[in-house]
Amino acid sequence: MKKYAFYQEMFFPGEVYEGCVTVVDWYKLSVTLKQGGHGIVYSANINYDNKKFTPGQTYDFEVIGFNQDGLISLVPAKKELFRLDIRPNLTKASVIAVSNTAVALKIKGDVYLYKSVSDNAFFELLEPESEVLAATYSPDGLEKNFVIADIAEFSAGSTKIMTMDYSCRQMLNAGEKQQVGDLTVGQLKELIYEPLDKRFYLVDSDDEVIVNQTSFHPSSKHAKYLGRVTGFSGENIPCINLIYSWT
């Protein structure tokens, strides 16, 4: 019987908790969650950026599974990855099947399912047998039993599109905001265009955005657009460059 088998009935993959880092070594971070659970962040899942964490400090962590001892396997939450400049591990995967909110990917002969409710509406641009780069984690710190955290790059026709472009941060002036709420500079978002008021809005929140640059003229209310967050206005309105459109 595993020592912490009951954790699997209490903590679920995808949940985010605040936790205090208690030990940092070359192999892992040991974490005590505010709710009392004990977790581990494998160095392989954070590209061995262990020195970016300080013992005694608290961070937000996401549950990705459980290791062989029943401990909660964790990774830093997305906002922490962005703040600490920790890049995900990227693994080549081939698309097997796609729905509106999920994609089945094959990695090293095994099939994995990645689901998203709203963040990756570009799923409809993916085609079976096409290749993507997936951001992956392993609950046991080994290169197997992957958890797909995100799709990092995909192709739309002949165009390769990154879902997060970290180089956008280098274009900011000193003191400019890199993140507002759940939006971060460099992030890819889907937009809709309203011809009546000639404005663009985020699909998943209906919030207005400022479009800085576009290589095509919006013409149809039914067209869809992908844009890259490049910064925020003084009123924290996202500033976006359009990079792709389709109907």
Coordinates of N, CA and C in Angstrom, one line a residue:
M1 N 0.8 -1.2 0.0 CA 0.0 0.0 0.0 C 0.9 1.2 0.0
K2 N 0.6 2.2 -0.9 CA 1.4 3.4 -0.9 C 1.0 4.3 0.3
K3 N 2.1 5.0 0.7 CA 2.0 5.8 1.9 C 0.9 6.9 1.8
Y4 N 0.9 7.5 0.6 CA 0.0 8.6 0.4 C -1.1 8.3 -0.6
A5 N -1.6 7.1 -0.7 CA -2.6 6.7 -1.6 C -3.9 7.6 -1.5
F6 N -4.2 8.0 -0.3 CA -5.4 8.8 -0.1 C -5.4 10.1 -0.8
Y7 N -4.1 10.6 -1.2 CA -4.0 11.9 -1.9 C -4.8 11.9 -3.2
Q8 N -4.8 10.7 -3.8 CA -5.5 10.6 -5.1 C -7.0 10.8 -5.0
E9 N -7.6 10.7 -3.8 CA -9.0 11.0 -3.6 C -9.2 12.5 -3.2
M10 N -8.1 13.2 -2.9 CA -8.3 14.6 -2.4 C -7.8 15.6 -3.4
F11 N -6.7 15.3 -4.1 CA -6.1 16.3 -5.0 C -6.2 15.8 -6.5
F12 N -6.6 16.6 -7.4 CA -6.9 16.2 -8.8 C -6.0 17.0 -9.8
P13 N -5.5 16.3 -10.8 CA -4.8 17.0 -11.8 C -5.5 18.2 -12.4
G14 N -4.7 19.3 -12.5 CA -5.3 20.5 -13.0 C -5.6 21.5 -11.9
E15 N -5.8 21.0 -10.7 CA -6.0 22.0 -9.6 C -4.7 22.7 -9.2
V16 N -4.9 24.0 -8.8 CA -3.8 24.8 -8.4 C -3.9 25.1 -6.9
Y17 N -2.7 25.0 -6.2 CA -2.6 25.3 -4.8 C -1.4 26.1 -4.5
E18 N -1.5 26.9 -3.4 CA -0.4 27.6 -2.9 C 0.5 26.6 -2.1
G19 N 1.8 26.7 -2.2 CA 2.6 25.8 -1.5 C 3.9 26.4 -1.1
C20 N 4.6 26.0 -0.1 CA 5.8 26.5 0.4 C 6.9 25.5 0.0
V21 N 8.0 26.0 -0.6 CA 9.1 25.1 -1.0 C 10.0 24.9 0.3
T22 N 10.2 23.6 0.6 CA 10.9 23.3 1.8 C 12.3 22.8 1.5
V23 N 12.5 22.1 0.4 CA 13.8 21.6 0.0 C 14.1 21.8 -1.4
V24 N 15.3 22.3 -1.8 CA 15.7 22.4 -3.2 C 17.0 21.7 -3.4
D25 N 17.0 20.7 -4.2 CA 18.2 20.0 -4.6 C 18.2 19.7 -6.1
W26 N 19.3 19.1 -6.6 CA 19.4 18.9 -8.0 C 18.3 18.1 -8.7
Y27 N 17.7 17.2 -7.9 CA 16.7 16.3 -8.4 C 15.3 16.7 -8.3
K28 N 15.0 17.6 -7.3 CA 13.6 18.0 -7.1 C 13.4 19.2 -6.2
L29 N 12.2 19.7 -6.1 CA 11.8 20.6 -5.1 C 10.8 19.9 -4.2
S30 N 10.9 20.0 -2.9 CA 9.9 19.4 -2.0 C 9.0 20.6 -1.6
V31 N 7.7 20.3 -1.6 CA 6.7 21.3 -1.4 C 5.7 20.9 -0.4
T32 N 5.3 21.8 0.6 CA 4.2 21.5 1.5 C 3.1 22.5 1.1
L33 N 2.0 21.9 0.7 CA 0.8 22.7 0.2 C 0.1 23.3 1.4
K34 N -0.5 24.5 1.2 CA -1.2 25.2 2.3 C -2.3 24.3 2.9
Q35 N -2.8 23.4 2.0 CA -3.9 22.5 2.5 C -3.4 21.3 3.3
G36 N -2.1 21.1 3.4 CA -1.5 20.1 4.2 C -0.9 18.9 3.4
G37 N -1.1 18.9 2.1 CA -0.5 17.8 1.3 C 1.0 18.0 1.0
H38 N 1.7 16.9 0.8 CA 3.1 17.0 0.5 C 3.3 16.7 -1.0
G39 N 4.1 17.5 -1.7 CA 4.3 17.3 -3.1 C 5.7 17.4 -3.5
I40 N 6.0 17.1 -4.8 CA 7.3 17.1 -5.3 C 7.3 17.7 -6.7
V41 N 8.2 18.5 -7.0 CA 8.4 19.1 -8.4 C 9.7 18.5 -8.9
Y42 N 9.6 17.6 -9.9 CA 10.8 17.0 -10.5 C 11.6 18.1 -11.3
S43 N 12.9 18.1 -11.1 CA 13.7 19.0 -11.8 C 13.6 18.9 -13.3
A44 N 13.3 17.7 -13.8 CA 13.2 17.5 -15.3 C 12.0 18.2 -15.8
N45 N 11.0 18.5 -15.0 CA 9.8 19.2 -15.4 C 9.9 20.7 -15.4
I46 N 11.0 21.2 -14.9 CA 11.2 22.6 -14.9 C 12.6 22.9 -15.5
N47 N 13.0 22.0 -16.4 CA 14.3 22.2 -17.1 C 15.5 22.5 -16.2
Y48 N 15.4 21.9 -15.0 CA 16.5 22.0 -14.0 C 16.8 23.5 -13.6
D49 N 15.7 24.3 -13.6 CA 15.8 25.7 -13.1 C 15.6 25.8 -11.6
N50 N 16.1 24.9 -10.9 CA 15.8 24.8 -9.4 C 16.2 26.0 -8.7
K51 N 17.3 26.7 -9.1 CA 17.8 27.9 -8.4 C 16.9 29.0 -8.4
K52 N 15.9 29.0 -9.3 CA 14.9 30.1 -9.3 C 13.9 30.0 -8.2
F53 N 14.0 28.9 -7.4 CA 13.1 28.8 -6.2 C 13.9 28.9 -4.9
T54 N 13.2 29.5 -3.9 CA 13.9 29.8 -2.7 C 13.2 29.0 -1.5
P55 N 13.9 28.2 -0.8 CA 13.3 27.5 0.3 C 12.6 28.5 1.3
G56 N 11.4 28.2 1.7 CA 10.7 29.0 2.6 C 9.7 30.0 1.9
Q57 N 9.9 30.1 0.6 CA 9.0 31.0 -0.1 C 7.8 30.2 -0.7
T58 N 6.7 30.9 -0.9 CA 5.5 30.3 -1.4 C 5.3 30.6 -2.8
Y59 N 4.7 29.6 -3.6 CA 4.4 29.8 -5.0 C 3.1 29.0 -5.3
D60 N 2.5 29.3 -6.4 CA 1.4 28.5 -6.8 C 1.8 27.3 -7.7
F61 N 1.2 26.2 -7.4 CA 1.6 24.9 -8.1 C 0.4 24.2 -8.6
E62 N 0.6 23.6 -9.7 CA -0.5 22.8 -10.4 C -0.2 21.3 -10.2
V63 N -1.3 20.6 -9.8 CA -1.2 19.1 -9.7 C -1.2 18.5 -11.1
I64 N -0.2 17.6 -11.4 CA -0.1 16.9 -12.6 C -0.3 15.4 -12.5
G65 N -0.3 14.9 -11.2 CA -0.5 13.5 -11.0 C 0.2 13.1 -9.7
F66 N 0.6 11.8 -9.6 CA 1.2 11.3 -8.4 C 2.3 10.4 -8.7
N67 N 3.4 10.4 -7.9 CA 4.5 9.6 -8.1 C 4.3 8.2 -7.5
Q68 N 5.4 7.3 -7.7 CA 5.2 5.9 -7.2 C 5.0 5.8 -5.7
D69 N 5.4 6.8 -5.0 CA 5.2 6.8 -3.5 C 3.8 7.4 -3.1
G70 N 3.1 7.8 -4.1 CA 1.8 8.5 -3.8 C 1.9 9.9 -3.5
L71 N 3.1 10.5 -3.5 CA 3.2 12.0 -3.3 C 2.6 12.7 -4.5
I72 N 2.1 13.9 -4.2 CA 1.5 14.7 -5.3 C 2.6 15.3 -6.2
S73 N 2.5 15.0 -7.5 CA 3.5 15.5 -8.4 C 3.0 16.9 -8.9
L74 N 3.8 17.9 -8.8 CA 3.5 19.3 -9.1 C 4.4 19.9 -10.1
V75 N 3.9 20.9 -10.7 CA 4.7 21.9 -11.5 C 4.2 23.3 -11.1
P76 N 5.1 24.3 -11.3 CA 4.6 25.7 -11.0 C 3.4 26.0 -11.9
A77 N 2.5 26.8 -11.4 CA 1.4 27.2 -12.2 C 1.9 28.1 -13.4
K78 N 1.0 28.2 -14.4 CA 1.5 28.9 -15.6 C 2.0 30.3 -15.3
K79 N 1.3 31.0 -14.4 CA 1.8 32.4 -14.1 C 3.1 32.4 -13.5
E80 N 3.4 31.4 -12.7 CA 4.8 31.3 -12.1 C 5.8 30.9 -13.1
L81 N 5.5 30.1 -14.1 CA 6.4 29.7 -15.1 C 6.8 31.0 -15.9
F82 N 5.8 31.8 -16.2 CA 6.0 33.0 -16.9 C 6.9 34.0 -16.1
R83 N 6.5 34.2 -14.8 CA 7.2 35.2 -14.0 C 8.7 34.8 -13.8
L84 N 8.9 33.5 -13.6 CA 10.3 33.0 -13.3 C 11.0 32.7 -14.6
D85 N 10.4 32.8 -15.8 CA 11.0 32.6 -17.1 C 11.5 31.1 -17.2
I86 N 10.6 30.2 -16.9 CA 10.9 28.8 -17.0 C 10.2 28.2 -18.2
R87 N 10.9 27.7 -19.1 CA 10.3 27.2 -20.4 C 9.9 25.8 -20.3
P88 N 8.8 25.4 -20.9 CA 8.3 24.0 -20.8 C 9.2 23.1 -21.7
N89 N 9.2 21.8 -21.3 CA 9.8 20.8 -22.2 C 9.0 20.6 -23.4
L90 N 9.6 20.6 -24.6 CA 8.8 20.4 -25.8 C 9.1 19.0 -26.4
T91 N 8.0 18.4 -26.8 CA 8.1 17.0 -27.4 C 7.3 17.0 -28.7
K92 N 7.9 16.4 -29.7 CA 7.2 16.3 -31.0 C 6.1 15.3 -30.9
A93 N 4.9 15.6 -31.5 CA 3.8 14.8 -31.4 C 3.0 14.9 -32.7
S94 N 2.3 13.8 -33.1 CA 1.5 13.8 -34.3 C 0.0 13.8 -33.9
V95 N -0.8 14.5 -34.7 CA -2.2 14.6 -34.4 C -2.9 13.4 -35.0
I96 N -3.7 12.8 -34.2 CA -4.5 11.6 -34.6 C -6.0 12.0 -34.9
A97 N -6.6 12.8 -34.0 CA -7.9 13.2 -34.2 C -8.2 14.5 -33.4
V98 N -9.1 15.3 -33.9 CA -9.4 16.6 -33.3 C -10.9 16.8 -33.1
S99 N -11.3 17.4 -32.0 CA -12.6 17.9 -31.8 C -12.5 19.4 -31.5
N100 N -13.7 20.0 -31.2 CA -13.7 21.5 -30.9 C -12.8 21.8 -29.6
T101 N -12.8 20.9 -28.7 CA -12.1 21.2 -27.4 C -11.1 20.2 -27.0
A102 N -10.7 19.3 -27.9 CA -9.7 18.3 -27.5 C -8.9 17.8 -28.7
V103 N -7.7 17.3 -28.5 CA -6.9 16.8 -29.6 C -6.2 15.5 -29.1
A104 N -6.2 14.5 -29.9 CA -5.5 13.2 -29.5 C -4.2 13.3 -30.2
L105 N -3.1 13.1 -29.4 CA -1.8 13.1 -30.0 C -1.0 11.8 -29.7
K106 N -0.2 11.5 -30.6 CA 0.7 10.3 -30.5 C 2.1 10.7 -30.2
I107 N 2.6 10.2 -29.0 CA 4.0 10.5 -28.6 C 4.7 9.2 -28.3
K108 N 5.8 9.0 -29.1 CA 6.6 7.8 -28.9 C 5.7 6.5 -28.8
G109 N 4.7 6.5 -29.7 CA 3.9 5.3 -29.8 C 2.7 5.2 -28.9
D110 N 2.6 6.1 -28.0 CA 1.4 6.1 -27.1 C 0.5 7.3 -27.4
V111 N -0.8 7.1 -27.1 CA -1.8 8.2 -27.4 C -2.1 8.9 -26.2
Y112 N -2.1 10.3 -26.3 CA -2.5 11.1 -25.2 C -3.6 12.1 -25.6
L113 N -4.4 12.5 -24.7 CA -5.5 13.4 -25.0 C -5.3 14.7 -24.3
Y114 N -5.4 15.8 -25.0 CA -5.2 17.1 -24.4 C -6.5 17.9 -24.6
K115 N -7.1 18.4 -23.5 CA -8.4 19.1 -23.6 C -8.2 20.5 -23.2
S116 N -9.0 21.4 -23.9 CA -9.1 22.8 -23.5 C -10.5 23.3 -23.8
V117 N -11.0 24.0 -22.8 CA -12.4 24.5 -23.0 C -12.4 25.8 -23.9
S118 N -11.4 26.7 -23.7 CA -11.5 27.9 -24.5 C -10.2 28.5 -25.0
D119 N -9.1 28.1 -24.3 CA -7.8 28.7 -24.6 C -7.3 28.4 -26.0
N120 N -7.6 27.2 -26.4 CA -7.0 26.7 -27.7 C -8.1 26.5 -28.7
A121 N -8.9 27.5 -29.0 CA -9.9 27.4 -30.0 C -9.4 27.1 -31.4
F122 N -8.1 27.3 -31.6 CA -7.4 27.0 -32.9 C -7.4 25.5 -33.2
F123 N -7.9 24.7 -32.3 CA -7.9 23.2 -32.5 C -8.5 22.9 -33.9
E124 N -9.4 23.7 -34.4 CA -10.0 23.4 -35.7 C -9.1 23.6 -36.8
L125 N -7.9 24.2 -36.6 CA -6.9 24.4 -37.6 C -6.0 23.2 -37.7
L126 N -6.0 22.3 -36.7 CA -5.2 21.1 -36.7 C -5.8 20.0 -37.6
E127 N -4.9 19.3 -38.2 CA -5.4 18.3 -39.1 C -4.7 16.9 -38.8
P128 N -5.4 15.8 -38.9 CA -4.8 14.5 -38.6 C -3.6 14.3 -39.4
E129 N -2.6 13.7 -38.8 CA -1.2 13.4 -39.4 C -0.3 14.6 -39.4
S130 N -0.8 15.8 -39.0 CA 0.1 17.0 -38.9 C 0.9 16.8 -37.6
E131 N 2.0 17.6 -37.6 CA 2.9 17.5 -36.4 C 2.8 18.7 -35.6
V132 N 2.9 18.6 -34.3 CA 2.9 19.7 -33.4 C 4.0 19.5 -32.4
L133 N 4.4 20.6 -31.7 CA 5.2 20.6 -30.5 C 4.4 20.7 -29.3
A134 N 4.5 19.8 -28.4 CA 3.6 19.8 -27.2 C 4.5 20.0 -26.0
A135 N 4.0 20.9 -25.1 CA 4.7 21.1 -23.8 C 4.3 19.9 -22.9
T136 N 5.2 19.2 -22.4 CA 4.9 18.0 -21.6 C 5.6 17.9 -20.3
Y137 N 4.9 17.2 -19.3 CA 5.4 16.9 -18.0 C 5.3 15.4 -17.8
S138 N 6.1 15.0 -16.8 CA 6.0 13.5 -16.4 C 5.8 13.5 -14.9
P139 N 4.7 12.9 -14.4 CA 4.4 12.8 -13.0 C 5.5 12.1 -12.2
D140 N 6.3 11.2 -12.8 CA 7.3 10.5 -12.1 C 8.7 11.0 -12.4
G141 N 8.8 12.1 -13.2 CA 10.1 12.8 -13.5 C 10.8 12.0 -14.6
L142 N 10.2 11.1 -15.2 CA 10.9 10.3 -16.3 C 10.3 10.6 -17.6
E143 N 10.9 10.3 -18.7 CA 10.4 10.6 -20.0 C 9.4 9.5 -20.4
K144 N 8.3 9.4 -19.7 CA 7.2 8.5 -20.0 C 6.0 8.9 -19.2
N145 N 4.9 8.3 -19.5 CA 3.6 8.6 -18.9 C 3.4 10.2 -18.9
F146 N 3.5 10.7 -20.1 CA 3.4 12.2 -20.2 C 2.1 12.8 -19.8
V147 N 2.1 14.0 -19.3 CA 1.0 14.8 -19.2 C 1.2 16.0 -20.2
I148 N 0.2 16.2 -21.1 CA 0.4 17.3 -22.1 C -0.2 18.6 -21.4
A149 N 0.7 19.6 -21.2 CA 0.3 20.8 -20.6 C -0.2 21.8 -21.6
D150 N 0.2 21.8 -22.8 CA -0.2 22.8 -23.8 C 0.4 22.3 -25.1
I151 N -0.2 22.9 -26.2 CA 0.4 22.8 -27.5 C 1.3 24.1 -27.7
A152 N 2.6 23.9 -27.9 CA 3.5 25.0 -28.0 C 3.6 25.6 -29.4
E153 N 3.5 24.7 -30.4 CA 3.6 25.1 -31.8 C 2.8 24.2 -32.7
F154 N 2.1 24.8 -33.7 CA 1.3 24.0 -34.6 C 1.4 24.7 -36.0
S155 N 1.0 24.0 -37.0 CA 1.0 24.5 -38.4 C -0.5 24.8 -38.8
A156 N -0.7 25.9 -39.5 CA -1.9 26.2 -40.1 C -1.6 26.4 -41.6
G157 N -1.9 25.4 -42.4 CA -1.4 25.4 -43.8 C 0.1 25.4 -43.8
S158 N 0.7 26.3 -44.4 CA 2.2 26.4 -44.5 C 2.8 27.3 -43.4
T159 N 1.9 27.9 -42.5 CA 2.3 28.8 -41.5 C 2.5 28.1 -40.1
K160 N 3.7 28.2 -39.6 CA 3.9 27.7 -38.2 C 3.6 28.8 -37.2
I161 N 2.9 28.4 -36.2 CA 2.4 29.4 -35.2 C 2.7 28.9 -33.8
M162 N 3.4 29.7 -33.0 CA 3.7 29.4 -31.6 C 2.6 30.0 -30.7
T163 N 2.2 29.2 -29.8 CA 1.1 29.7 -28.9 C 1.6 30.6 -27.8
M164 N 3.0 30.6 -27.6 CA 3.6 31.5 -26.7 C 4.9 32.0 -27.3
D165 N 5.1 33.3 -27.5 CA 6.3 33.8 -28.1 C 7.0 34.6 -27.0
Y166 N 8.0 34.0 -26.3 CA 8.7 34.6 -25.2 C 9.5 35.9 -25.6
S167 N 9.9 36.0 -26.9 CA 10.7 37.1 -27.3 C 9.9 38.4 -27.3
C168 N 8.6 38.3 -27.2 CA 7.8 39.6 -27.1 C 8.1 40.4 -25.9
R169 N 8.5 39.7 -24.8 CA 8.9 40.5 -23.6 C 10.1 41.3 -23.8
Q170 N 11.0 40.9 -24.6 CA 12.2 41.7 -24.9 C 11.9 43.0 -25.6
M171 N 10.7 43.1 -26.2 CA 10.3 44.3 -26.9 C 9.7 45.4 -26.0
L172 N 9.4 45.0 -24.8 CA 8.8 46.0 -23.9 C 9.8 47.0 -23.4
N173 N 9.3 48.2 -23.1 CA 10.1 49.2 -22.4 C 10.1 48.9 -20.9
A174 N 11.1 49.5 -20.3 CA 11.3 49.3 -18.8 C 10.1 49.8 -18.1
G175 N 9.6 48.9 -17.2 CA 8.4 49.2 -16.4 C 7.1 48.9 -17.0
E176 N 7.1 48.5 -18.3 CA 5.8 48.1 -18.9 C 5.3 46.7 -18.3
K177 N 4.0 46.6 -18.2 CA 3.5 45.3 -17.6 C 3.7 44.2 -18.6
Q178 N 4.0 43.0 -18.0 CA 4.2 41.8 -18.7 C 2.9 40.9 -18.6
Q179 N 2.1 41.2 -17.6 CA 1.0 40.3 -17.4 C -0.1 41.1 -16.7
V180 N -1.4 40.9 -17.1 CA -2.6 41.5 -16.5 C -3.6 40.4 -16.4
G181 N -3.9 40.0 -15.2 CA -4.9 38.9 -15.0 C -4.3 37.6 -15.5
D182 N -5.1 36.9 -16.4 CA -4.6 35.7 -17.0 C -3.9 35.9 -18.3
L183 N -3.8 37.1 -18.8 CA -3.2 37.4 -20.1 C -1.7 37.8 -19.9
T184 N -0.8 37.2 -20.7 CA 0.6 37.5 -20.6 C 1.1 38.0 -22.0
V185 N 2.1 38.8 -22.0 CA 2.7 39.2 -23.2 C 3.4 38.0 -23.9
G186 N 3.1 37.9 -25.2 CA 3.5 36.8 -26.0 C 2.5 35.7 -26.2
Q187 N 1.4 35.8 -25.5 CA 0.4 34.7 -25.6 C -0.5 34.8 -26.8
L188 N -0.9 33.7 -27.3 CA -1.8 33.7 -28.5 C -3.2 33.6 -28.1
K189 N -4.1 34.4 -28.6 CA -5.5 34.4 -28.3 C -6.3 34.5 -29.5
E190 N -7.5 33.9 -29.4 CA -8.5 34.0 -30.6 C -9.4 35.2 -30.4
L191 N -9.7 35.9 -31.5 CA -10.5 37.1 -31.5 C -11.6 37.0 -32.5
I192 N -12.6 37.9 -32.2 CA -13.7 38.1 -33.2 C -13.8 39.6 -33.5
Y193 N -14.3 39.9 -34.7 CA -14.4 41.3 -35.1 C -15.9 41.6 -35.3
E194 N -16.2 42.8 -34.7 CA -17.6 43.3 -34.8 C -17.6 44.4 -35.8
P195 N -18.2 44.2 -37.1 CA -18.2 45.2 -38.1 C -18.9 46.5 -37.7
L196 N -20.0 46.4 -36.8 CA -20.8 47.5 -36.5 C -20.0 48.6 -35.7
D197 N -19.2 48.1 -34.8 CA -18.4 49.1 -34.0 C -16.9 49.1 -34.4
K198 N -16.6 48.2 -35.4 CA -15.2 48.1 -36.0 C -14.2 47.9 -34.9
R199 N -14.5 46.9 -34.0 CA -13.6 46.6 -32.9 C -13.4 45.1 -32.8
F200 N -12.3 44.7 -32.2 CA -12.0 43.3 -31.9 C -12.2 43.0 -30.5
Y201 N -12.6 41.7 -30.2 CA -12.9 41.3 -28.9 C -12.3 39.9 -28.7
L202 N -11.9 39.6 -27.4 CA -11.4 38.2 -27.1 C -12.6 37.3 -27.1
V203 N -12.4 36.1 -27.7 CA -13.5 35.1 -27.8 C -14.0 34.6 -26.5
D204 N -13.0 34.3 -25.6 CA -13.3 33.6 -24.4 C -13.8 34.6 -23.2
S205 N -13.7 35.9 -23.4 CA -14.2 36.8 -22.4 C -15.0 38.0 -22.9
D206 N -15.1 38.2 -24.2 CA -15.7 39.3 -24.8 C -15.1 40.7 -24.5
D207 N -13.9 40.7 -23.9 CA -13.2 41.9 -23.6 C -12.7 42.5 -24.8
E208 N -12.7 43.9 -24.9 CA -12.2 44.6 -26.1 C -10.7 44.6 -26.1
V209 N -10.1 44.5 -27.2 CA -8.6 44.6 -27.4 C -8.3 45.7 -28.4
I210 N -7.0 46.2 -28.3 CA -6.5 47.2 -29.2 C -5.6 46.5 -30.2
V211 N -6.0 46.5 -31.5 CA -5.2 45.8 -32.5 C -4.2 46.8 -33.1
N212 N -2.9 46.5 -32.9 CA -1.8 47.3 -33.3 C -1.4 47.1 -34.7
Q213 N -1.5 45.9 -35.2 CA -0.9 45.6 -36.5 C -1.7 44.4 -37.1
T214 N -2.0 44.5 -38.3 CA -2.6 43.4 -39.1 C -2.2 43.5 -40.5
S215 N -2.0 42.3 -41.1 CA -1.6 42.2 -42.5 C -2.8 42.0 -43.4
F216 N -4.0 42.0 -42.8 CA -5.2 41.7 -43.6 C -6.3 42.6 -43.1
H217 N -7.3 42.9 -43.9 CA -8.4 43.8 -43.5 C -9.6 42.9 -43.0
P218 N -10.1 43.1 -41.8 CA -11.2 42.4 -41.3 C -12.5 42.8 -42.1
S219 N -13.2 41.7 -42.6 CA -14.3 42.0 -43.5 C -15.6 41.3 -43.1
S220 N -15.5 40.2 -42.4 CA -16.6 39.4 -42.1 C -16.8 39.2 -40.6
K221 N -18.0 39.3 -40.2 CA -18.3 39.0 -38.8 C -18.1 37.5 -38.5
H222 N -18.1 36.7 -39.5 CA -18.0 35.2 -39.3 C -16.5 34.8 -39.3
A223 N -15.6 35.7 -39.7 CA -14.2 35.3 -39.8 C -13.6 35.2 -38.3
K224 N -12.6 34.3 -38.2 CA -11.9 34.2 -36.9 C -10.5 34.6 -37.1
Y225 N -9.9 35.0 -35.9 CA -8.6 35.6 -36.0 C -7.7 35.1 -34.8
L226 N -6.4 35.0 -35.0 CA -5.5 34.7 -34.0 C -4.6 35.9 -33.8
G227 N -4.4 36.3 -32.6 CA -3.6 37.5 -32.3 C -2.6 37.2 -31.2
R228 N -1.5 38.0 -31.2 CA -0.4 37.9 -30.2 C -0.5 39.1 -29.3
V229 N -0.6 38.8 -28.0 CA -0.5 39.9 -27.0 C 0.9 40.5 -27.0
T230 N 0.9 41.8 -27.2 CA 2.2 42.5 -27.3 C 2.4 43.5 -26.1
G231 N 1.4 43.7 -25.4 CA 1.5 44.7 -24.3 C 0.1 45.1 -23.8
F232 N 0.1 46.1 -22.9 CA -1.2 46.5 -22.3 C -1.2 48.1 -22.3
S233 N -2.4 48.6 -22.5 CA -2.5 50.1 -22.5 C -2.5 50.6 -21.1
G234 N -2.6 51.9 -20.9 CA -2.7 52.5 -19.5 C -3.9 52.0 -18.8
E235 N -5.0 51.6 -19.5 CA -6.2 51.1 -18.9 C -6.2 49.6 -18.8
N236 N -5.0 49.0 -19.0 CA -4.9 47.5 -19.0 C -5.6 46.8 -20.1
I237 N -5.9 47.5 -21.2 CA -6.5 46.8 -22.3 C -5.4 46.1 -23.1
P238 N -5.6 44.8 -23.5 CA -4.6 44.1 -24.2 C -4.3 44.7 -25.6
C239 N -3.1 44.9 -25.9 CA -2.7 45.3 -27.3 C -2.2 44.1 -28.0
I240 N -2.7 43.9 -29.2 CA -2.5 42.7 -30.0 C -2.2 42.9 -31.4
N241 N -1.3 42.1 -31.9 CA -1.0 42.0 -33.3 C -1.7 40.8 -33.9
L242 N -2.4 41.0 -35.0 CA -3.1 39.9 -35.7 C -2.1 39.1 -36.5
I243 N -2.1 37.8 -36.5 CA -1.1 37.0 -37.2 C -1.8 36.0 -38.1
Y244 N -3.1 35.7 -37.9 CA -3.7 34.7 -38.8 C -5.2 34.9 -38.8
S245 N -5.9 34.6 -39.9 CA -7.3 34.6 -39.9 C -7.8 33.4 -40.8
W246 N -9.1 33.0 -40.5 CA -9.7 32.0 -41.3 C -11.2 32.1 -41.1
T247 N -11.9 31.3 -41.9 CA -13.4 31.3 -41.8 C -13.9 29.9 -41.6

